[in-house]
Amino acid sequence: QVQLVESGGGSVQAGGSLRLSCAASGYISSPYCMGWFRQAPGKEREGVAAMQRYDGTTYYADSVKGRFTLSLDNAKTTLSLELNSLKPEDSAMYYCAADPGWCGYKWSSQSDFRYWGQGTQVTVSS
């Protein structure tokens, strides 16, 4: 069993930055895919970014490329997401997710992730 705890959400103005962190505990081994999803009111949950714990390969949604950056700490248990140049449309509940397998083509598919955090709110005002 793996537990995921997110932190770092908040409210910022457009153009601002936030840093989200996801601390994972429990039995975690390679290859493991860890990622972030978000869900705005009335919309489906969508994949934002993911990283293959085994080799650091990253995946980003087109809407956040160049603005959001993933990083993993040396212990490979805390996944952070740096959100820059934030836009109002980035406002959503952000969820950390993890799965023992490979990210690959399924990195943005929520049904392929076994473990989920409780979420942290990001609000961007114009």
mmCIF file of C-alpha atoms in Angstrom:
data_model
loop_
_atom_site.group_PDB
_atom_site.id
_atom_site.type_symbol
_atom_site.label_atom_id
_atom_site.label_comp_id
_atom_site.label_asym_id
_atom_site.label_seq_id
_atom_site.Cartn_x
_atom_site.Cartn_y
_atom_site.Cartn_z
ATOM 1 C CA GLN A 1 0.000 0.000 0.000
ATOM 2 C CA VAL A 2 1.191 3.500 -0.864
ATOM 3 C CA GLN A 3 -0.004 6.727 0.706
ATOM 4 C CA LEU A 4 0.214 10.061 -1.089
ATOM 5 C CA VAL A 5 -0.045 13.426 0.633
ATOM 6 C CA GLU A 6 -0.154 16.643 -1.372
ATOM 7 C CA SER A 7 0.770 20.109 -0.188
ATOM 8 C CA GLY A 8 1.480 23.521 -1.590
ATOM 9 C CA GLY A 9 -1.764 24.645 -3.179
ATOM 10 C CA GLY A 10 -3.111 28.138 -2.779
ATOM 11 C CA SER A 11 -4.393 31.269 -4.456
ATOM 12 C CA VAL A 12 -2.327 33.427 -6.780
ATOM 13 C CA GLN A 13 -2.857 36.026 -9.445
ATOM 14 C CA ALA A 14 -2.411 35.260 -13.103
ATOM 15 C CA GLY A 15 1.250 35.101 -14.005
ATOM 16 C CA GLY A 16 2.202 33.900 -10.553
ATOM 17 C CA SER A 17 3.802 30.675 -9.416
ATOM 18 C CA LEU A 18 3.127 27.831 -7.034
ATOM 19 C CA ARG A 19 4.910 24.670 -6.058
ATOM 20 C CA LEU A 20 3.004 21.495 -5.298
ATOM 21 C CA SER A 21 4.545 18.551 -3.512
ATOM 22 C CA CYS A 22 3.451 14.952 -3.182
ATOM 23 C CA ALA A 23 5.034 12.886 -0.438
ATOM 24 C CA ALA A 24 4.761 9.148 -0.973
ATOM 25 C CA SER A 25 5.102 6.568 1.771
ATOM 26 C CA GLY A 26 4.818 2.812 1.841
ATOM 27 C CA TYR A 27 6.407 0.230 -0.389
ATOM 28 C CA ILE A 28 7.612 1.956 -3.544
ATOM 29 C CA SER A 29 9.793 0.222 -6.063
ATOM 30 C CA SER A 30 10.701 0.636 -9.693
ATOM 31 C CA PRO A 31 9.458 1.323 -12.197
ATOM 32 C CA TYR A 32 6.567 3.330 -10.691
ATOM 33 C CA CYS A 33 4.798 6.120 -12.525
ATOM 34 C CA MET A 34 4.008 9.216 -10.453
ATOM 35 C CA GLY A 35 1.967 12.097 -11.720
ATOM 36 C CA TRP A 36 -0.413 14.971 -11.262
ATOM 37 C CA PHE A 37 -3.977 15.274 -12.419
ATOM 38 C CA ARG A 38 -6.375 18.167 -12.045
ATOM 39 C CA GLN A 39 -10.102 18.598 -12.030
ATOM 40 C CA ALA A 40 -11.986 21.846 -12.371
ATOM 41 C CA PRO A 41 -15.661 22.145 -11.409
ATOM 42 C CA GLY A 42 -17.868 20.590 -14.053
ATOM 43 C CA LYS A 43 -14.939 19.139 -15.969
ATOM 44 C CA GLU A 44 -13.348 15.744 -16.186
ATOM 45 C CA ARG A 45 -10.139 14.961 -14.391
ATOM 46 C CA GLU A 46 -7.198 15.421 -16.741
ATOM 47 C CA GLY A 47 -3.569 14.424 -16.680
ATOM 48 C CA VAL A 48 -1.176 17.325 -16.148
ATOM 49 C CA ALA A 49 2.247 15.715 -15.907
ATOM 50 C CA ALA A 50 3.907 12.462 -14.942
ATOM 51 C CA MET A 51 7.337 11.065 -14.288
ATOM 52 C CA GLN A 52 8.754 7.565 -14.529
ATOM 53 C CA ARG A 53 10.467 7.007 -11.192
ATOM 54 C CA TYR A 54 12.844 4.475 -12.757
ATOM 55 C CA ASP A 55 14.614 6.839 -15.142
ATOM 56 C CA GLY A 56 13.095 10.293 -14.718
ATOM 57 C CA THR A 57 11.298 10.365 -18.063
ATOM 58 C CA THR A 58 8.668 13.088 -17.958
ATOM 59 C CA TYR A 59 5.361 13.638 -19.690
ATOM 60 C CA TYR A 60 3.401 16.888 -19.890
ATOM 61 C CA ALA A 61 0.035 17.922 -21.194
ATOM 62 C CA ASP A 62 0.302 20.356 -24.100
ATOM 63 C CA SER A 63 -1.546 22.986 -22.075
ATOM 64 C CA VAL A 64 1.212 23.139 -19.456
ATOM 65 C CA LYS A 65 4.387 22.464 -21.443
ATOM 66 C CA GLY A 66 6.963 25.158 -20.856
ATOM 67 C CA ARG A 67 5.138 26.418 -17.760
ATOM 68 C CA PHE A 68 5.026 23.437 -15.384
ATOM 69 C CA THR A 69 8.050 21.395 -14.317
ATOM 70 C CA LEU A 70 8.263 18.106 -12.460
ATOM 71 C CA SER A 71 11.048 17.109 -10.116
ATOM 72 C CA LEU A 72 11.736 14.172 -7.831
ATOM 73 C CA ASP A 73 13.821 14.376 -4.665
ATOM 74 C CA ASN A 74 16.945 12.293 -4.130
ATOM 75 C CA ALA A 75 15.036 9.710 -2.130
ATOM 76 C CA LYS A 76 12.589 9.458 -5.027
ATOM 77 C CA THR A 77 9.657 9.703 -2.661
ATOM 78 C CA THR A 78 8.538 13.307 -3.093
ATOM 79 C CA LEU A 79 7.303 14.467 -6.473
ATOM 80 C CA SER A 80 7.079 18.221 -6.927
ATOM 81 C CA LEU A 81 5.332 20.233 -9.587
ATOM 82 C CA GLU A 82 6.474 23.793 -10.204
ATOM 83 C CA LEU A 83 3.650 25.853 -11.709
ATOM 84 C CA ASN A 84 4.776 29.051 -13.438
ATOM 85 C CA SER A 85 3.005 31.633 -15.561
ATOM 86 C CA LEU A 86 -0.270 30.502 -14.093
ATOM 87 C CA LYS A 87 -3.507 31.236 -15.893
ATOM 88 C CA PRO A 88 -7.063 31.339 -14.570
ATOM 89 C CA GLU A 89 -7.784 28.173 -16.540
ATOM 90 C CA ASP A 90 -5.200 26.358 -14.408
ATOM 91 C CA SER A 91 -7.543 26.694 -11.423
ATOM 92 C CA ALA A 92 -8.538 23.241 -10.240
ATOM 93 C CA MET A 93 -8.107 20.634 -7.576
ATOM 94 C CA TYR A 94 -4.760 18.999 -8.201
ATOM 95 C CA TYR A 95 -4.301 15.347 -7.337
ATOM 96 C CA CYS A 96 -1.148 13.326 -6.998
ATOM 97 C CA ALA A 97 -1.305 9.782 -8.333
ATOM 98 C CA ALA A 98 0.999 6.796 -8.483
ATOM 99 C CA ASP A 99 1.035 3.388 -10.071
ATOM 100 C CA PRO A 100 3.584 0.569 -9.860
ATOM 101 C CA GLY A 101 3.869 0.226 -13.627
ATOM 102 C CA TRP A 102 5.256 2.197 -16.520
ATOM 103 C CA CYS A 103 3.895 5.575 -17.545
ATOM 104 C CA GLY A 104 4.165 5.265 -21.298
ATOM 105 C CA TYR A 105 1.130 6.021 -23.383
ATOM 106 C CA LYS A 106 -1.199 5.736 -20.391
ATOM 107 C CA TRP A 107 0.408 8.463 -18.303
ATOM 108 C CA SER A 108 -2.653 10.703 -18.559
ATOM 109 C CA SER A 109 -5.229 7.996 -17.991
ATOM 110 C CA GLN A 110 -6.611 8.246 -14.472
ATOM 111 C CA SER A 111 -7.984 4.720 -14.592
ATOM 112 C CA ASP A 112 -4.433 3.376 -14.854
ATOM 113 C CA PHE A 113 -3.292 4.856 -11.555
ATOM 114 C CA ARG A 114 -3.792 2.781 -8.441
ATOM 115 C CA TYR A 115 -3.013 5.275 -5.667
ATOM 116 C CA TRP A 116 -4.348 8.784 -5.188
ATOM 117 C CA GLY A 117 -3.880 11.657 -2.806
ATOM 118 C CA GLN A 118 -6.669 13.786 -1.375
ATOM 119 C CA GLY A 119 -5.946 16.766 -3.572
ATOM 120 C CA THR A 120 -4.829 20.350 -3.112
ATOM 121 C CA GLN A 121 -6.637 23.395 -4.471
ATOM 122 C CA VAL A 122 -5.039 25.823 -6.895
ATOM 123 C CA THR A 123 -6.911 29.052 -7.623
ATOM 124 C CA VAL A 124 -5.645 31.586 -10.139
ATOM 125 C CA SER A 125 -7.362 34.955 -10.321
ATOM 126 C CA SER A 126 -7.247 37.249 -13.327
#
